[in-house]
Structure formats: structure tokens, C-alpha cells
PDB file of C-alpha atoms in Angstrom:
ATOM      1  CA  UNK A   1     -10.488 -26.217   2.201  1.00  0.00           C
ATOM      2  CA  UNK A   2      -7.761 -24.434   4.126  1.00  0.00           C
ATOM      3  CA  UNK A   3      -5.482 -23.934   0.902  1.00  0.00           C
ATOM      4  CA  UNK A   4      -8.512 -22.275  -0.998  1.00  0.00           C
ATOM      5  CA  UNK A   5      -9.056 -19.834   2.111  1.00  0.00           C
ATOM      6  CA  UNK A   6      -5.392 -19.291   1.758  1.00  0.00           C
ATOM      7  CA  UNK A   7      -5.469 -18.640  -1.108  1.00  0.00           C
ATOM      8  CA  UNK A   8      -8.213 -16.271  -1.478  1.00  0.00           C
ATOM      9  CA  UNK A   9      -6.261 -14.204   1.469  1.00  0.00           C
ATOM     10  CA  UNK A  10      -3.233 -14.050  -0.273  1.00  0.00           C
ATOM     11  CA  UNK A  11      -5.578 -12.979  -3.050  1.00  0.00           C
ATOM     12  CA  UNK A  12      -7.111 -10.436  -0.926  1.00  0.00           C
ATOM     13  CA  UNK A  13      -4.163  -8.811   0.086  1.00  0.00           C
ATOM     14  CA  UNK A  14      -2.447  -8.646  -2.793  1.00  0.00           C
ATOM     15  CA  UNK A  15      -5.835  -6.425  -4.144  1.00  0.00           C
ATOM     16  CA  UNK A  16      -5.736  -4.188  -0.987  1.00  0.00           C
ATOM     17  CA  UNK A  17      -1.792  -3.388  -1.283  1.00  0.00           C
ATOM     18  CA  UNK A  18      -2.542  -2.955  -5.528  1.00  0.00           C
ATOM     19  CA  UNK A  19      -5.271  -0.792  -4.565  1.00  0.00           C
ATOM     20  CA  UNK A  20      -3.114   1.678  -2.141  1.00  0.00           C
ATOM     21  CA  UNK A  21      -0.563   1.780  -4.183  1.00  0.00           C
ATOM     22  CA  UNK A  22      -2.876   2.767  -7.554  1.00  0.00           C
ATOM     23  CA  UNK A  23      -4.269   5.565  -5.230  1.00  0.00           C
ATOM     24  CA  UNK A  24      -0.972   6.661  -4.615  1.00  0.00           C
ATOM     25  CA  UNK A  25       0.246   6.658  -8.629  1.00  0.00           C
ATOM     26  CA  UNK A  26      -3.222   8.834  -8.955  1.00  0.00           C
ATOM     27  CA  UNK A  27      -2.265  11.421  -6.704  1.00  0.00           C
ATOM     28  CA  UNK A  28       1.247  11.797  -7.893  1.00  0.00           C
ATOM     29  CA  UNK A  29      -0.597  12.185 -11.604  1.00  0.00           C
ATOM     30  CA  UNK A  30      -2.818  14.229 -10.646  1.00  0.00           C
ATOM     31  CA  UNK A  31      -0.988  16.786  -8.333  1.00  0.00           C
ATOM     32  CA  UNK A  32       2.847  16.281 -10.415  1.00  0.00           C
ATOM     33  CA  UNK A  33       0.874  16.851 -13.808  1.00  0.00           C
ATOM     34  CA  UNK A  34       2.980  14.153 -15.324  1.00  0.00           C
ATOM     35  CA  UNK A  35       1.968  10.583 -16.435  1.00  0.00           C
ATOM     36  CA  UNK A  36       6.092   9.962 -15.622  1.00  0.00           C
ATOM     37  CA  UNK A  37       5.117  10.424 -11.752  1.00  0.00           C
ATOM     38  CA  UNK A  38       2.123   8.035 -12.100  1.00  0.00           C
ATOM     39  CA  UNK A  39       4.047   5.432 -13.406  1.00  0.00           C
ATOM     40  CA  UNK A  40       7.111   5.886 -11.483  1.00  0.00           C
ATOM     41  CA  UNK A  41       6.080   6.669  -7.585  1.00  0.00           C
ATOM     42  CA  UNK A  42       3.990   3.136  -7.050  1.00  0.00           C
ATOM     43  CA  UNK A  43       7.452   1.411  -7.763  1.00  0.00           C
ATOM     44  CA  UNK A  44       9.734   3.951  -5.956  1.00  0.00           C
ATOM     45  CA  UNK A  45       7.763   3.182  -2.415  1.00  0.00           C
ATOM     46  CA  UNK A  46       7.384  -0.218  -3.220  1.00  0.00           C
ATOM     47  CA  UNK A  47      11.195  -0.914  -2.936  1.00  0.00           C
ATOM     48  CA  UNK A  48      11.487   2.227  -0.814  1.00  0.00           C
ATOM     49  CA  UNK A  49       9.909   0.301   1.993  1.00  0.00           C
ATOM     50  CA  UNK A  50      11.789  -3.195   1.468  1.00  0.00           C
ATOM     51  CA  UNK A  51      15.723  -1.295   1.300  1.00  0.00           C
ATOM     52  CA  UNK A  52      14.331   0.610   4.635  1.00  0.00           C
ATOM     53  CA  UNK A  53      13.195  -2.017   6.637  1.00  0.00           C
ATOM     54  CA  UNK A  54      16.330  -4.642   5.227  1.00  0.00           C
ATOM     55  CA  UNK A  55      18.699  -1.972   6.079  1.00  0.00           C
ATOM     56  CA  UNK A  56      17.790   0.046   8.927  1.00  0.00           C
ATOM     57  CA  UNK A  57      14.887  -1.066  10.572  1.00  0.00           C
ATOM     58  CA  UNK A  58      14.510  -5.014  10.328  1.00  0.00           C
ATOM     59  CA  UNK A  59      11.856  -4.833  13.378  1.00  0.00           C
ATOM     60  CA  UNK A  60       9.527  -2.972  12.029  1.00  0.00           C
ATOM     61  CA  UNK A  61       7.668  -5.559  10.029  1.00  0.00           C
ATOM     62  CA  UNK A  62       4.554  -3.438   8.887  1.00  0.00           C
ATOM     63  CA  UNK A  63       6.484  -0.861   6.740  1.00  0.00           C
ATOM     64  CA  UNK A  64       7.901  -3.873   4.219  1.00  0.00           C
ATOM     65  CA  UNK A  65       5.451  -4.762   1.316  1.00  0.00           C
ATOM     66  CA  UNK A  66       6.519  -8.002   0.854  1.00  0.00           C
ATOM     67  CA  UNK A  67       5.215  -8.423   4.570  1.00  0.00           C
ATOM     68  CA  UNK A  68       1.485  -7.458   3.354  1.00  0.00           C
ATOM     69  CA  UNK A  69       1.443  -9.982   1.110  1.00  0.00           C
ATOM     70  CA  UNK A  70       2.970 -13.032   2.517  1.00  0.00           C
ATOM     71  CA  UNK A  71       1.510 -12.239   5.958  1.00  0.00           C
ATOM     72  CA  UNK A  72       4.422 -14.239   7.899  1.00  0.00           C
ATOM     73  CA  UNK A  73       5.110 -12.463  11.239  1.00  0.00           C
ATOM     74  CA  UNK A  74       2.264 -11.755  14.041  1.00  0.00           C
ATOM     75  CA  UNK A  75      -0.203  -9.878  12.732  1.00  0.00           C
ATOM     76  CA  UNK A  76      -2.515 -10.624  15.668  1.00  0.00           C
ATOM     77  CA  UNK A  77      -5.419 -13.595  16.063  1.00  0.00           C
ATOM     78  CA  UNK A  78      -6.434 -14.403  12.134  1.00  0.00           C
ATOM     79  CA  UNK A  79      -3.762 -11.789  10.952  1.00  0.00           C
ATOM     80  CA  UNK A  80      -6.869  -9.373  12.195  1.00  0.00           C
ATOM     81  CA  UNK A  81      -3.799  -6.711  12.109  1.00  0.00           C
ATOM     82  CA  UNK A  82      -2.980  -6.899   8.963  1.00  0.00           C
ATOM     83  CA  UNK A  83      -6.573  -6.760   7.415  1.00  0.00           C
ATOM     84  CA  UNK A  84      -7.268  -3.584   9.187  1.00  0.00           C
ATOM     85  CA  UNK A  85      -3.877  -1.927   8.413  1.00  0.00           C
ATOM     86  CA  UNK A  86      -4.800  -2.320   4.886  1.00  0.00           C
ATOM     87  CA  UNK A  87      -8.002  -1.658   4.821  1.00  0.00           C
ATOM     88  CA  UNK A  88      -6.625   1.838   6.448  1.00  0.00           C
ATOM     89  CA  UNK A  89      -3.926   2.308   3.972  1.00  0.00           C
ATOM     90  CA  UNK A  90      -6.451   1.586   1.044  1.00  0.00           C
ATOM     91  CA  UNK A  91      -8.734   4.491   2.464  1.00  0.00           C
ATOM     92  CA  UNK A  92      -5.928   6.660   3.582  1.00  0.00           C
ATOM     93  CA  UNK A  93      -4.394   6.638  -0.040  1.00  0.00           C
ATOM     94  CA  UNK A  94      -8.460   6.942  -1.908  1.00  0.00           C
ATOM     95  CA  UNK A  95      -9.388   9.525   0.952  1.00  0.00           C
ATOM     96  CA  UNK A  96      -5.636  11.582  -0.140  1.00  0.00           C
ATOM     97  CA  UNK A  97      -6.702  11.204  -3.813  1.00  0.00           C
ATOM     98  CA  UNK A  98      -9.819  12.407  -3.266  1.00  0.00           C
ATOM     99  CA  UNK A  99      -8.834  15.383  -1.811  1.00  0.00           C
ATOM    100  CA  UNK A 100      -6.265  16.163  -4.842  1.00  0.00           C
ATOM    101  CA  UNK A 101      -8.717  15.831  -7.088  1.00  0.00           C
ATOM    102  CA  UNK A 102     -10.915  18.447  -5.003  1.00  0.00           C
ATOM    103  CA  UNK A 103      -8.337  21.041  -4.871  1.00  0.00           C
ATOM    104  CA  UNK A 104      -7.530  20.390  -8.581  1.00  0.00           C
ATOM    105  CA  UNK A 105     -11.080  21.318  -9.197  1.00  0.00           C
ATOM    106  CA  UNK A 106     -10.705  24.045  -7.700  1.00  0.00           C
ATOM    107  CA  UNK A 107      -7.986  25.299  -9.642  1.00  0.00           C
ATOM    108  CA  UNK A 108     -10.158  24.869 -12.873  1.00  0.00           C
TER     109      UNK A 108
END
């Protein structure tokens, strides 16, 4: 039963981090003008993040990716931590988009 719950975490916060960085590809669309940006800015900070905390700061665990998903350093009781970080980040990054897509609007 343990290795199902895993695995629906795992699951879980693979959809949270997919979900932040989607809402991040929007808002480079949508305030770049350019499908190019979309595309290109959800990979850019992906490996942004891993070559800056390999290279400079290897304590700071939260800024690498790879981190969200695996979940292997302390994260609190029930990696509690990590759950709310990216719930945060997920509404951070829809809560930016939203507010792109306001001022767009306005534009128009």
C-alpha cells in the first residue's frame, strides 16, 4: 500500500511542477507575443535551476527541479514543505498569468 501512495505522490508532484511551469510558458506567450517564448522558457528554467544549484549553490535544495520531484532531502514531517511550496509556485505562476492576460485585455 505504501508503493501506491508513493506513487501517487510522485504523481502528484510531477502535476504541480508541470502545472507551474505551463503557467510560466503562458505568460511568456502571452506577454513575448511569440509561440518561440512559450515553447522555449519552461525548458530554459527547468535546467536554469539544476546548473544553479549544481554549480553555485548545492545547499539550497528547493531551487533544483529535480528536487520537486524526487522529494529526497527534508522537506519537513510528510514532505509537508514541499506540498505547500508547490502548491505556492502553482498559484504564484496561474495568479502571474492571470494578471498578463488582464493587462493584455486591456491593451485590446
Amino acid at each position: 500500500m505504501s508503493t501506491i501512495f508513493a506513487l501517487f505522490a510522485t504523481l502528484g508532484r510531477i502535476l504541480l511542477s508541470a502545472s507551474s511551469l505551463a503557467s510560466l510558458s503562458a505568460v511568456a506567450g502571452a506577454f513575448g507575443g511569440s509561440v518561440y517564448l512559450a515553447f522555449g522558457v519552461p525548458f530554459l528554467l527547468w535546467y536554469a535551476c539544476i546548473i544553479l544549484r549544481e554549480r553555485y549553490f548545492e545547499a539550497l535544495y528547493c531551487i533544483d527541479p529535480t528536487e520537486w520531484i524526487m522529494a529526497e532531502n527534508d522537506w519537513g514531517s510528510n514532505q509537508m514543505g514541499l506540498w505547500m511550496f508547490l502548491l505556492l509556485l502553482a498559484l504564484f505562476c496561474a495568479v502571474l498569468h492571470w494578471m498578463v492576460l488582464e493587462w493584455k485585455l486591456r491593451e485590446i
